[in-house]
PDB file of C-alpha atoms in Angstrom:
ATOM      1  CA  MET H   1      -0.103   0.244   0.094  1.00  0.00           C
ATOM      2  CA  THR H   2       1.662   3.167  -1.059  1.00  0.00           C
ATOM      3  CA  ALA H   3       1.938   6.312   1.318  1.00  0.00           C
ATOM      4  CA  SER H   4      -0.607   8.254  -0.620  1.00  0.00           C
ATOM      5  CA  ILE H   5      -3.261   5.548   0.178  1.00  0.00           C
ATOM      6  CA  ASP H   6      -2.282   4.926   3.735  1.00  0.00           C
ATOM      7  CA  SER H   7      -2.619   8.912   4.232  1.00  0.00           C
ATOM      8  CA  ASP H   8      -5.892   9.184   2.447  1.00  0.00           C
ATOM      9  CA  LEU H   9      -7.429   6.489   5.297  1.00  0.00           C
ATOM     10  CA  ARG H  10      -5.468   7.912   7.777  1.00  0.00           C
ATOM     11  CA  ASP H  11      -7.576  11.216   7.062  1.00  0.00           C
ATOM     12  CA  LEU H  12     -10.449   9.177   6.450  1.00  0.00           C
ATOM     13  CA  GLY H  13     -10.573   7.940   9.479  1.00  0.00           C
ATOM     14  CA  GLN H  14     -10.251  11.807  11.099  1.00  0.00           C
ATOM     15  CA  GLN H  15     -13.087  12.968   9.406  1.00  0.00           C
ATOM     16  CA  ARG H  16     -15.573   9.475   9.956  1.00  0.00           C
ATOM     17  CA  PRO H  17     -14.198   8.393  13.105  1.00  0.00           C
ATOM     18  CA  GLU H  18     -17.110   6.212  13.462  1.00  0.00           C
ATOM     19  CA  TRP H  19     -15.745   3.794  10.311  1.00  0.00           C
ATOM     20  CA  GLN H  20     -13.285   2.938  11.826  1.00  0.00           C
ATOM     21  CA  PRO H  21     -13.878  -0.362  12.320  1.00  0.00           C
ATOM     22  CA  TRP H  22     -15.108  -0.619   8.335  1.00  0.00           C
ATOM     23  CA  LEU H  23     -11.627   1.273   7.602  1.00  0.00           C
ATOM     24  CA  ALA H  24      -9.677  -1.900   9.207  1.00  0.00           C
ATOM     25  CA  VAL H  25     -11.330  -4.129   6.931  1.00  0.00           C
ATOM     26  CA  VAL H  26     -10.716  -2.188   4.112  1.00  0.00           C
ATOM     27  CA  GLU H  27      -7.133  -1.695   4.882  1.00  0.00           C
ATOM     28  CA  GLU H  28      -6.794  -5.721   5.232  1.00  0.00           C
ATOM     29  CA  VAL H  29      -8.040  -5.746   1.761  1.00  0.00           C
ATOM     30  CA  LEU H  30      -5.930  -2.750  -0.054  1.00  0.00           C
ATOM     31  CA  ARG H  31      -2.826  -4.234   1.954  1.00  0.00           C
ATOM     32  CA  GLU H  32      -3.564  -7.362   0.227  1.00  0.00           C
ATOM     33  CA  LEU H  33      -3.405  -5.670  -3.634  1.00  0.00           C
ATOM     34  CA  THR H  34      -0.074  -6.051  -3.409  1.00  0.00           C
ATOM     35  CA  ASP H  35       0.782  -9.095  -3.038  1.00  0.00           C
ATOM     36  CA  ALA H  36       1.815 -10.709  -6.493  1.00  0.00           C
ATOM     37  CA  LYS H  37       0.285 -14.336  -5.744  1.00  0.00           C
ATOM     38  CA  TRP H  38      -2.817 -13.108  -7.148  1.00  0.00           C
ATOM     39  CA  ASP H  39      -1.501 -12.872 -10.320  1.00  0.00           C
ATOM     40  CA  ALA H  40      -0.313 -16.605 -10.696  1.00  0.00           C
ATOM     41  CA  VAL H  41      -4.256 -16.986 -10.267  1.00  0.00           C
ATOM     42  CA  ILE H  42      -5.712 -14.999 -12.703  1.00  0.00           C
ATOM     43  CA  PRO H  43      -7.132 -17.376 -15.571  1.00  0.00           C
ATOM     44  CA  ASP H  44      -6.980 -17.608 -19.330  1.00  0.00           C
ATOM     45  CA  LEU H  45      -9.671 -15.405 -21.109  1.00  0.00           C
ATOM     46  CA  ALA H  46     -12.420 -18.088 -22.108  1.00  0.00           C
ATOM     47  CA  ALA H  47     -12.365 -18.889 -25.860  1.00  0.00           C
ATOM     48  CA  ALA H  48     -15.752 -17.851 -26.778  1.00  0.00           C
ATOM     49  CA  ARG H  49     -17.853 -15.060 -24.724  1.00  0.00           C
ATOM     50  CA  GLU H  50     -21.038 -13.453 -25.869  1.00  0.00           C
ATOM     51  CA  SER H  51     -20.220  -9.860 -26.729  1.00  0.00           C
ATOM     52  CA  LYS H  52     -21.605  -8.383 -23.905  1.00  0.00           C
ATOM     53  CA  ALA H  53     -19.955 -10.426 -21.361  1.00  0.00           C
ATOM     54  CA  PRO H  54     -17.310  -9.263 -19.478  1.00  0.00           C
ATOM     55  CA  LEU H  55     -14.107 -10.726 -19.513  1.00  0.00           C
ATOM     56  CA  LEU H  56     -14.142 -13.135 -16.365  1.00  0.00           C
ATOM     57  CA  ALA H  57     -17.065 -14.867 -17.951  1.00  0.00           C
ATOM     58  CA  GLY H  58     -16.890 -18.136 -18.215  1.00  0.00           C
ATOM     59  CA  ALA H  59     -13.855 -18.842 -16.910  1.00  0.00           C
ATOM     60  CA  GLY H  60     -11.920 -21.528 -14.868  1.00  0.00           C
ATOM     61  CA  ILE H  61      -9.955 -20.293 -11.489  1.00  0.00           C
ATOM     62  CA  ALA H  62      -7.570 -22.250 -10.019  1.00  0.00           C
ATOM     63  CA  ILE H  63      -6.213 -21.478  -7.097  1.00  0.00           C
ATOM     64  CA  GLU H  64      -5.043 -23.181  -3.641  1.00  0.00           C
ATOM     65  CA  ALA H  65      -8.317 -23.923  -1.042  1.00  0.00           C
ATOM     66  CA  ALA H  66      -5.934 -23.861   1.728  1.00  0.00           C
ATOM     67  CA  TRP H  67      -4.375 -20.291   0.175  1.00  0.00           C
ATOM     68  CA  LEU H  68      -7.509 -18.658   0.192  1.00  0.00           C
ATOM     69  CA  ARG H  69      -8.779 -20.319   3.236  1.00  0.00           C
ATOM     70  CA  ARG H  70      -6.329 -18.295   4.880  1.00  0.00           C
ATOM     71  CA  TRP H  71      -7.034 -14.755   3.296  1.00  0.00           C
ATOM     72  CA  THR H  72     -10.856 -15.382   3.607  1.00  0.00           C
ATOM     73  CA  GLN H  73     -10.127 -16.136   7.451  1.00  0.00           C
ATOM     74  CA  GLN H  74      -7.834 -13.082   7.823  1.00  0.00           C
ATOM     75  CA  LEU H  75     -10.496 -10.725   6.111  1.00  0.00           C
ATOM     76  CA  ILE H  76     -13.288 -12.268   8.296  1.00  0.00           C
ATOM     77  CA  GLY H  77     -10.798 -12.359  11.279  1.00  0.00           C
ATOM     78  CA  THR H  78     -10.380  -8.521  11.140  1.00  0.00           C
ATOM     79  CA  ALA H  79     -14.372  -7.468  10.571  1.00  0.00           C
ATOM     80  CA  SER H  80     -15.371  -9.828  13.541  1.00  0.00           C
ATOM     81  CA  ARG H  81     -12.399  -8.805  15.789  1.00  0.00           C
ATOM     82  CA  SER H  82     -14.282  -4.776  14.678  1.00  0.00           C
ATOM     83  CA  GLY H  83     -16.350  -4.543  18.131  1.00  0.00           C
ATOM     84  CA  THR H  84     -19.753  -4.004  16.059  1.00  0.00           C
ATOM     85  CA  GLU H  85     -22.276  -6.283  16.957  1.00  0.00           C
ATOM     86  CA  LYS H  86     -22.668  -7.642  14.137  1.00  0.00           C
ATOM     87  CA  MET H  87     -19.529  -8.051  12.625  1.00  0.00           C
ATOM     88  CA  ALA H  88     -19.056 -10.064  15.982  1.00  0.00           C
ATOM     89  CA  THR H  89     -21.437 -12.507  14.498  1.00  0.00           C
ATOM     90  CA  LEU H  90     -18.851 -13.642  11.356  1.00  0.00           C
ATOM     91  CA  LYS H  91     -16.713 -15.696  14.391  1.00  0.00           C
ATOM     92  CA  GLY H  92     -18.716 -18.480  13.474  1.00  0.00           C
ATOM     93  CA  ALA H  93     -17.310 -18.094   9.699  1.00  0.00           C
ATOM     94  CA  LEU H  94     -13.639 -18.748  10.814  1.00  0.00           C
ATOM     95  CA  ARG H  95     -14.542 -22.095  11.707  1.00  0.00           C
ATOM     96  CA  GLU H  96     -16.214 -23.038   7.996  1.00  0.00           C
ATOM     97  CA  THR H  97     -13.400 -24.647   5.760  1.00  0.00           C
ATOM     98  CA  ALA H  98     -15.813 -26.456   3.217  1.00  0.00           C
ATOM     99  CA  THR H  99     -17.595 -23.013   1.987  1.00  0.00           C
ATOM    100  CA  THR H 100     -14.063 -21.607   0.764  1.00  0.00           C
ATOM    101  CA  LEU H 101     -14.422 -22.021  -2.629  1.00  0.00           C
ATOM    102  CA  PRO H 102     -18.326 -22.097  -2.675  1.00  0.00           C
ATOM    103  CA  LEU H 103     -17.445 -18.692  -0.719  1.00  0.00           C
ATOM    104  CA  PHE H 104     -15.256 -17.353  -3.114  1.00  0.00           C
ATOM    105  CA  LYS H 105     -17.365 -17.857  -6.459  1.00  0.00           C
ATOM    106  CA  ALA H 106     -20.007 -16.605  -5.014  1.00  0.00           C
ATOM    107  CA  SER H 107     -18.738 -13.303  -3.587  1.00  0.00           C
ATOM    108  CA  LEU H 108     -17.187 -13.080  -7.258  1.00  0.00           C
ATOM    109  CA  ARG H 109     -20.340 -13.596  -8.994  1.00  0.00           C
ATOM    110  CA  LEU H 110     -22.051 -11.510  -6.476  1.00  0.00           C
ATOM    111  CA  ASP H 111     -24.507 -14.035  -5.796  1.00  0.00           C
ATOM    112  CA  GLU H 112     -26.992 -12.708  -2.654  1.00  0.00           C
ATOM    113  CA  SER H 113     -28.519 -15.683  -2.632  1.00  0.00           C
ATOM    114  CA  ALA H 114     -25.752 -18.275  -2.076  1.00  0.00           C
ATOM    115  CA  LEU H 115     -23.665 -15.553   0.116  1.00  0.00           C
ATOM    116  CA  LYS H 116     -27.138 -15.419   2.694  1.00  0.00           C
ATOM    117  CA  GLN H 117     -26.996 -19.352   2.597  1.00  0.00           C
ATOM    118  CA  ILE H 118     -23.626 -19.847   3.610  1.00  0.00           C
ATOM    119  CA  ALA H 119     -24.593 -17.024   5.972  1.00  0.00           C
ATOM    120  CA  VAL H 120     -27.227 -18.513   7.224  1.00  0.00           C
ATOM    121  CA  SER H 121     -25.085 -21.659   7.778  1.00  0.00           C
ATOM    122  CA  CYS H 122     -22.349 -20.125  10.360  1.00  0.00           C
ATOM    123  CA  ASP H 123     -24.716 -18.208  12.234  1.00  0.00           C
ATOM    124  CA  ALA H 124     -23.492 -14.563  10.970  1.00  0.00           C
ATOM    125  CA  ASP H 125     -25.641 -11.584  10.314  1.00  0.00           C
ATOM    126  CA  PRO H 126     -26.485 -11.645   6.578  1.00  0.00           C
ATOM    127  CA  ASP H 127     -25.818  -8.073   5.704  1.00  0.00           C
ATOM    128  CA  ALA H 128     -22.607  -7.995   7.712  1.00  0.00           C
ATOM    129  CA  PHE H 129     -21.903 -10.833   5.924  1.00  0.00           C
ATOM    130  CA  GLN H 130     -22.263 -10.492   2.564  1.00  0.00           C
ATOM    131  CA  ALA H 131     -20.841  -6.543   3.325  1.00  0.00           C
ATOM    132  CA  VAL H 132     -17.058  -8.552   4.118  1.00  0.00           C
ATOM    133  CA  ALA H 133     -17.979 -10.927   1.840  1.00  0.00           C
ATOM    134  CA  ALA H 134     -18.094  -8.884  -1.329  1.00  0.00           C
ATOM    135  CA  LEU H 135     -14.068  -7.396  -0.840  1.00  0.00           C
ATOM    136  CA  LEU H 136     -13.000 -11.092  -0.718  1.00  0.00           C
ATOM    137  CA  PRO H 137     -11.773 -11.118  -4.669  1.00  0.00           C
ATOM    138  CA  VAL H 138     -11.350  -7.981  -5.197  1.00  0.00           C
ATOM    139  CA  PRO H 139      -7.374  -8.374  -4.812  1.00  0.00           C
ATOM    140  CA  PHE H 140      -7.999 -11.262  -7.287  1.00  0.00           C
ATOM    141  CA  LEU H 141     -10.235  -8.687  -9.431  1.00  0.00           C
ATOM    142  CA  HIS H 142      -7.260  -6.167  -9.595  1.00  0.00           C
ATOM    143  CA  ALA H 143      -4.953  -8.215 -10.529  1.00  0.00           C
ATOM    144  CA  CYS H 144      -7.131  -9.196 -13.388  1.00  0.00           C
ATOM    145  CA  ASN H 145      -8.118  -5.779 -14.459  1.00  0.00           C
ATOM    146  CA  ARG H 146      -3.749  -5.389 -14.812  1.00  0.00           C
ATOM    147  CA  ARG H 147      -3.467  -8.101 -17.050  1.00  0.00           C
ATOM    148  CA  TRP H 148      -6.182  -7.837 -18.650  1.00  0.00           C
ATOM    149  CA  SER H 149      -6.720  -3.463 -19.167  1.00  0.00           C
ATOM    150  CA  HIS H 150      -5.365  -3.667 -22.933  1.00  0.00           C
ATOM    151  CA  SER H 151      -7.741  -6.721 -23.881  1.00  0.00           C
ATOM    152  CA  LEU H 152     -10.925  -5.287 -23.106  1.00  0.00           C
ATOM    153  CA  PRO H 153     -13.579  -5.377 -25.877  1.00  0.00           C
ATOM    154  CA  GLN H 154     -13.236  -2.314 -28.312  1.00  0.00           C
ATOM    155  CA  GLY H 155     -16.303  -0.147 -28.486  1.00  0.00           C
ATOM    156  CA  TRP H 156     -17.916  -1.445 -25.430  1.00  0.00           C
ATOM    157  CA  VAL H 157     -20.787   0.371 -24.847  1.00  0.00           C
ATOM    158  CA  GLU H 158     -22.617  -1.263 -21.472  1.00  0.00           C
ATOM    159  CA  GLY H 159     -23.242   0.082 -18.339  1.00  0.00           C
ATOM    160  CA  TYR H 160     -21.235  -2.519 -16.286  1.00  0.00           C
ATOM    161  CA  CYS H 161     -17.278  -3.386 -15.861  1.00  0.00           C
ATOM    162  CA  PRO H 162     -15.963  -5.089 -19.100  1.00  0.00           C
ATOM    163  CA  VAL H 163     -13.413  -7.375 -16.615  1.00  0.00           C
ATOM    164  CA  CYS H 164     -15.374  -8.043 -14.039  1.00  0.00           C
ATOM    165  CA  GLY H 165     -19.300  -7.251 -14.557  1.00  0.00           C
ATOM    166  CA  ALA H 166     -20.273  -4.837 -11.526  1.00  0.00           C
ATOM    167  CA  TRP H 167     -22.100  -1.928 -11.937  1.00  0.00           C
ATOM    168  CA  PRO H 168     -19.787   1.327 -11.791  1.00  0.00           C
ATOM    169  CA  ALA H 169     -19.414   3.271  -8.688  1.00  0.00           C
ATOM    170  CA  ILE H 170     -18.109   6.364  -9.842  1.00  0.00           C
ATOM    171  CA  ALA H 171     -17.246   8.572 -12.767  1.00  0.00           C
ATOM    172  CA  GLU H 172     -14.747  10.279 -13.788  1.00  0.00           C
ATOM    173  CA  VAL H 173     -14.607  13.483 -16.193  1.00  0.00           C
ATOM    174  CA  ARG H 174     -11.258  13.857 -17.352  1.00  0.00           C
ATOM    175  CA  GLY H 175      -8.760  16.443 -18.237  1.00  0.00           C
ATOM    176  CA  ILE H 176      -9.615  19.590 -20.661  1.00  0.00           C
ATOM    177  CA  GLU H 177     -11.436  17.034 -23.107  1.00  0.00           C
ATOM    178  CA  ARG H 178     -13.320  16.334 -20.742  1.00  0.00           C
ATOM    179  CA  SER H 179     -13.734  12.599 -21.453  1.00  0.00           C
ATOM    180  CA  ARG H 180     -15.850  10.248 -19.266  1.00  0.00           C
ATOM    181  CA  TYR H 181     -15.014   7.023 -18.111  1.00  0.00           C
ATOM    182  CA  PHE H 182     -17.170   5.150 -15.387  1.00  0.00           C
ATOM    183  CA  ARG H 183     -14.982   2.974 -12.271  1.00  0.00           C
ATOM    184  CA  CYS H 184     -15.399   0.208 -11.299  1.00  0.00           C
ATOM    185  CA  SER H 185     -15.060  -0.167  -7.130  1.00  0.00           C
ATOM    186  CA  ARG H 186     -14.457  -4.151  -7.145  1.00  0.00           C
ATOM    187  CA  CYS H 187     -11.571  -4.584 -10.092  1.00  0.00           C
ATOM    188  CA  ALA H 188     -10.642  -0.501 -10.416  1.00  0.00           C
ATOM    189  CA  GLY H 189     -11.405  -1.688 -13.803  1.00  0.00           C
ATOM    190  CA  GLU H 190     -12.747   1.679 -16.625  1.00  0.00           C
ATOM    191  CA  TRP H 191     -14.476   2.226 -19.611  1.00  0.00           C
ATOM    192  CA  GLN H 192     -14.999   5.374 -21.565  1.00  0.00           C
ATOM    193  CA  VAL H 193     -18.238   6.563 -22.040  1.00  0.00           C
ATOM    194  CA  ASN H 194     -18.874   8.482 -24.900  1.00  0.00           C
ATOM    195  CA  CYS H 195     -21.956  10.272 -24.448  1.00  0.00           C
ATOM    196  CA  LEU H 196     -24.439  10.763 -21.246  1.00  0.00           C
ATOM    197  CA  VAL H 197     -26.115   7.944 -20.477  1.00  0.00           C
ATOM    198  CA  CYS H 198     -27.796   5.719 -17.261  1.00  0.00           C
ATOM    199  CA  ALA H 199     -25.245   2.919 -16.815  1.00  0.00           C
ATOM    200  CA  PHE H 200     -28.066   0.903 -15.348  1.00  0.00           C
ATOM    201  CA  CYS H 201     -31.008   1.479 -18.336  1.00  0.00           C
ATOM    202  CA  GLY H 202     -29.391   2.772 -21.152  1.00  0.00           C
ATOM    203  CA  MET H 203     -31.440   6.031 -21.264  1.00  0.00           C
ATOM    204  CA  THR H 204     -29.430   8.713 -23.350  1.00  0.00           C
ATOM    205  CA  ASP H 205     -32.825  11.275 -23.546  1.00  0.00           C
ATOM    206  CA  HIS H 206     -31.500  13.965 -21.680  1.00  0.00           C
ATOM    207  CA  GLN H 207     -34.851  14.947 -20.167  1.00  0.00           C
ATOM    208  CA  GLN H 208     -34.949  11.745 -18.010  1.00  0.00           C
ATOM    209  CA  LEU H 209     -31.336  12.476 -17.011  1.00  0.00           C
ATOM    210  CA  VAL H 210     -30.649  14.643 -14.244  1.00  0.00           C
ATOM    211  CA  SER H 211     -27.593  15.816 -12.232  1.00  0.00           C
ATOM    212  CA  LEU H 212     -28.007  16.960  -8.476  1.00  0.00           C
ATOM    213  CA  LEU H 213     -25.370  19.542  -7.246  1.00  0.00           C
ATOM    214  CA  PRO H 214     -24.133  19.231  -3.521  1.00  0.00           C
ATOM    215  CA  GLU H 215     -24.967  23.077  -1.722  1.00  0.00           C
ATOM    216  CA  GLN H 216     -20.965  23.152  -1.690  1.00  0.00           C
ATOM    217  CA  GLY H 217     -18.105  21.817  -3.475  1.00  0.00           C
ATOM    218  CA  GLY H 218     -18.763  23.422  -6.696  1.00  0.00           C
ATOM    219  CA  ASN H 219     -19.542  21.573 -10.047  1.00  0.00           C
ATOM    220  CA  THR H 220     -16.640  19.114  -9.647  1.00  0.00           C
ATOM    221  CA  ARG H 221     -18.836  16.236  -7.517  1.00  0.00           C
ATOM    222  CA  VAL H 222     -22.135  15.508  -9.088  1.00  0.00           C
ATOM    223  CA  ILE H 223     -25.031  12.643  -8.475  1.00  0.00           C
ATOM    224  CA  GLU H 224     -25.939  11.814 -12.413  1.00  0.00           C
ATOM    225  CA  ALA H 225     -29.359  10.198 -12.047  1.00  0.00           C
ATOM    226  CA  CYS H 226     -32.008   8.185 -14.106  1.00  0.00           C
ATOM    227  CA  LYS H 227     -35.355   9.029 -13.675  1.00  0.00           C
ATOM    228  CA  ARG H 228     -36.709   5.965 -15.292  1.00  0.00           C
ATOM    229  CA  CYS H 229     -34.742   3.654 -13.793  1.00  0.00           C
ATOM    230  CA  LEU H 230     -33.569   5.743 -10.466  1.00  0.00           C
ATOM    231  CA  GLY H 231     -30.002   4.494 -10.731  1.00  0.00           C
ATOM    232  CA  TYR H 232     -27.179   6.783  -9.893  1.00  0.00           C
ATOM    233  CA  VAL H 233     -23.755   7.906 -10.273  1.00  0.00           C
ATOM    234  CA  LYS H 234     -21.326  10.059  -8.642  1.00  0.00           C
ATOM    235  CA  THR H 235     -19.335  12.032 -11.253  1.00  0.00           C
ATOM    236  CA  PHE H 236     -16.345  13.980 -10.320  1.00  0.00           C
ATOM    237  CA  THR H 237     -14.286  16.208 -12.037  1.00  0.00           C
ATOM    238  CA  THR H 238     -10.195  15.515 -12.151  1.00  0.00           C
ATOM    239  CA  LEU H 239      -7.375  16.065 -14.349  1.00  0.00           C
ATOM    240  CA  GLN H 240      -5.911  12.298 -14.892  1.00  0.00           C
ATOM    241  CA  ALA H 241      -7.570   8.556 -13.349  1.00  0.00           C
ATOM    242  CA  SER H 242      -7.523   8.183 -10.031  1.00  0.00           C
ATOM    243  CA  PRO H 243      -5.315   5.204  -9.084  1.00  0.00           C
ATOM    244  CA  ALA H 244      -6.732   1.435  -9.195  1.00  0.00           C
ATOM    245  CA  ALA H 245      -6.259   1.176  -4.859  1.00  0.00           C
ATOM    246  CA  LYS H 246      -7.907   4.487  -4.118  1.00  0.00           C
ATOM    247  CA  VAL H 247     -10.751   4.091  -6.501  1.00  0.00           C
ATOM    248  CA  MET H 248     -12.555   1.942  -3.586  1.00  0.00           C
ATOM    249  CA  LEU H 249     -11.918   5.316  -1.343  1.00  0.00           C
ATOM    250  CA  ASP H 250     -12.898   7.796  -3.529  1.00  0.00           C
ATOM    251  CA  ASP H 251     -16.133   5.907  -3.032  1.00  0.00           C
ATOM    252  CA  LEU H 252     -16.144   5.994   0.314  1.00  0.00           C
ATOM    253  CA  ALA H 253     -14.843   9.175   0.821  1.00  0.00           C
ATOM    254  CA  SER H 254     -17.965  10.647  -1.089  1.00  0.00           C
ATOM    255  CA  VAL H 255     -20.841   9.014   1.198  1.00  0.00           C
ATOM    256  CA  ASP H 256     -22.602  12.335   1.110  1.00  0.00           C
ATOM    257  CA  LEU H 257     -23.476  12.576  -2.420  1.00  0.00           C
ATOM    258  CA  ASP H 258     -25.019   8.712  -1.878  1.00  0.00           C
ATOM    259  CA  ILE H 259     -26.827  10.226   1.234  1.00  0.00           C
ATOM    260  CA  ALA H 260     -28.318  13.274  -0.947  1.00  0.00           C
ATOM    261  CA  ALA H 261     -29.224  10.516  -3.911  1.00  0.00           C
ATOM    262  CA  LEU H 262     -31.191   8.783  -1.547  1.00  0.00           C
ATOM    263  CA  GLU H 263     -33.075  11.254  -0.249  1.00  0.00           C
ATOM    264  CA  HIS H 264     -34.130  11.945  -3.695  1.00  0.00           C
ATOM    265  CA  GLY H 265     -35.261   8.491  -4.249  1.00  0.00           C
ATOM    266  CA  TYR H 266     -32.325   7.780  -6.086  1.00  0.00           C
ATOM    267  CA  LYS H 267     -30.553   4.154  -5.476  1.00  0.00           C
ATOM    268  CA  ARG H 268     -27.744   1.586  -6.357  1.00  0.00           C
ATOM    269  CA  PRO H 269     -28.691  -1.333  -8.135  1.00  0.00           C
ATOM    270  CA  GLN H 270     -27.975  -4.649  -5.766  1.00  0.00           C
ATOM    271  CA  GLY H 271     -25.589  -7.326  -7.292  1.00  0.00           C
ATOM    272  CA  ALA H 272     -23.864  -7.493 -10.304  1.00  0.00           C
ATOM    273  CA  GLY H 273     -24.687  -5.880 -13.837  1.00  0.00           C
ATOM    274  CA  TYR H 274     -23.762  -9.228 -15.921  1.00  0.00           C
ATOM    275  CA  CYS H 275     -24.696 -12.275 -13.985  1.00  0.00           C
ATOM    276  CA  PHE H 276     -22.107 -14.917 -15.800  1.00  0.00           C
ATOM    277  CA  ASP H 277     -20.485 -18.237 -14.529  1.00  0.00           C
ATOM    278  CA  VAL H 278     -17.185 -19.194 -13.259  1.00  0.00           C
ATOM    279  CA  ARG H 279     -15.655 -22.525 -12.108  1.00  0.00           C
ATOM    280  CA  VAL H 280     -13.147 -22.497  -8.883  1.00  0.00           C
ATOM    281  CA  ILE H 281     -11.237 -25.364  -8.090  1.00  0.00           C
ATOM    282  CA  ASP H 282      -8.658 -26.168  -5.448  1.00  0.00           C
ATOM    283  CA  LYS H 283      -5.431 -26.233  -7.198  1.00  0.00           C
ATOM    284  CA  PRO H 284      -2.930 -28.535  -5.724  1.00  0.00           C
ATOM    285  CA  ALA H 285      -0.232 -26.673  -3.767  1.00  0.00           C
ATOM    286  CA  GLU H 286       3.080 -27.053  -5.506  1.00  0.00           C
ATOM    287  CA  LYS H 287       5.492 -29.393  -4.176  1.00  0.00           C
ATOM    288  CA  PHE H 288       9.401 -29.591  -4.660  1.00  0.00           C
ATOM    289  CA  SER H 289      11.856 -31.929  -4.715  1.00  0.00           C
ATOM    290  CA  PHE H 290      15.247 -31.809  -3.206  1.00  0.00           C
ATOM    291  CA  TRP H 291      18.426 -33.649  -5.243  1.00  0.00           C
ATOM    292  CA  ARG H 292      21.156 -34.519  -2.713  1.00  0.00           C
ATOM    293  CA  THR H 293      24.448 -34.268  -4.598  1.00  0.00           C
TER     294      THR H 293
END
């Protein structure tokens, strides 16, 4: 984790001291992004995909279950020790071993039904469990985005991420050209949008698209919302793209815009923008032979 990201985390903790338990979980994820082991887990791209399918669709992911279990327990353990009542219920999930691979798959797919079933089996609070589980594959997804950033489908016009299928968390209007990009908070992927469009329903009618400006902060932080589907995206005017590890923090730090959007009747869609399937299998640990000379 860079000094800049570490500083941003501290600043956010000072501004929102009540967030310290959750920021401890986020910090675990941000530190894990730098582990090169995730690069070895990146699957080959599927030979055949639908034109609207993200790159991860249909992939076969081979990962050491024991290593994945350690990361899962590390993340859930941090959350369970946060001191909040709901997060404390996650302690039961630390004893589960059979759910490691199914949990990773369900988290990748943002499969709310499967995550709820696993939470119930662990006697964990479903909402707290799903919030933490959604972060579980983030280091893997960042690794995929780093590898595949130059393999994105040409002319991608869908509202969801071309890498992992998640909905955008924010949009960036960059530079003097004011080029507009959606950003994914899970893999930090980006894709250019050539016109003002609703990411969630594809609406382009300017009469159905509205911009909400906060009372403070000028016009560099805007809520772009759709009257038809009532979805919204937070949009920031910036000189250049936010670093990959910072996208999640940009999303967190702008919670005031989320609150304003909710107060006006707008909301983020649940789940993924594109529901795809993947295969997650246990990869045997590498064995080394030692030769005596």
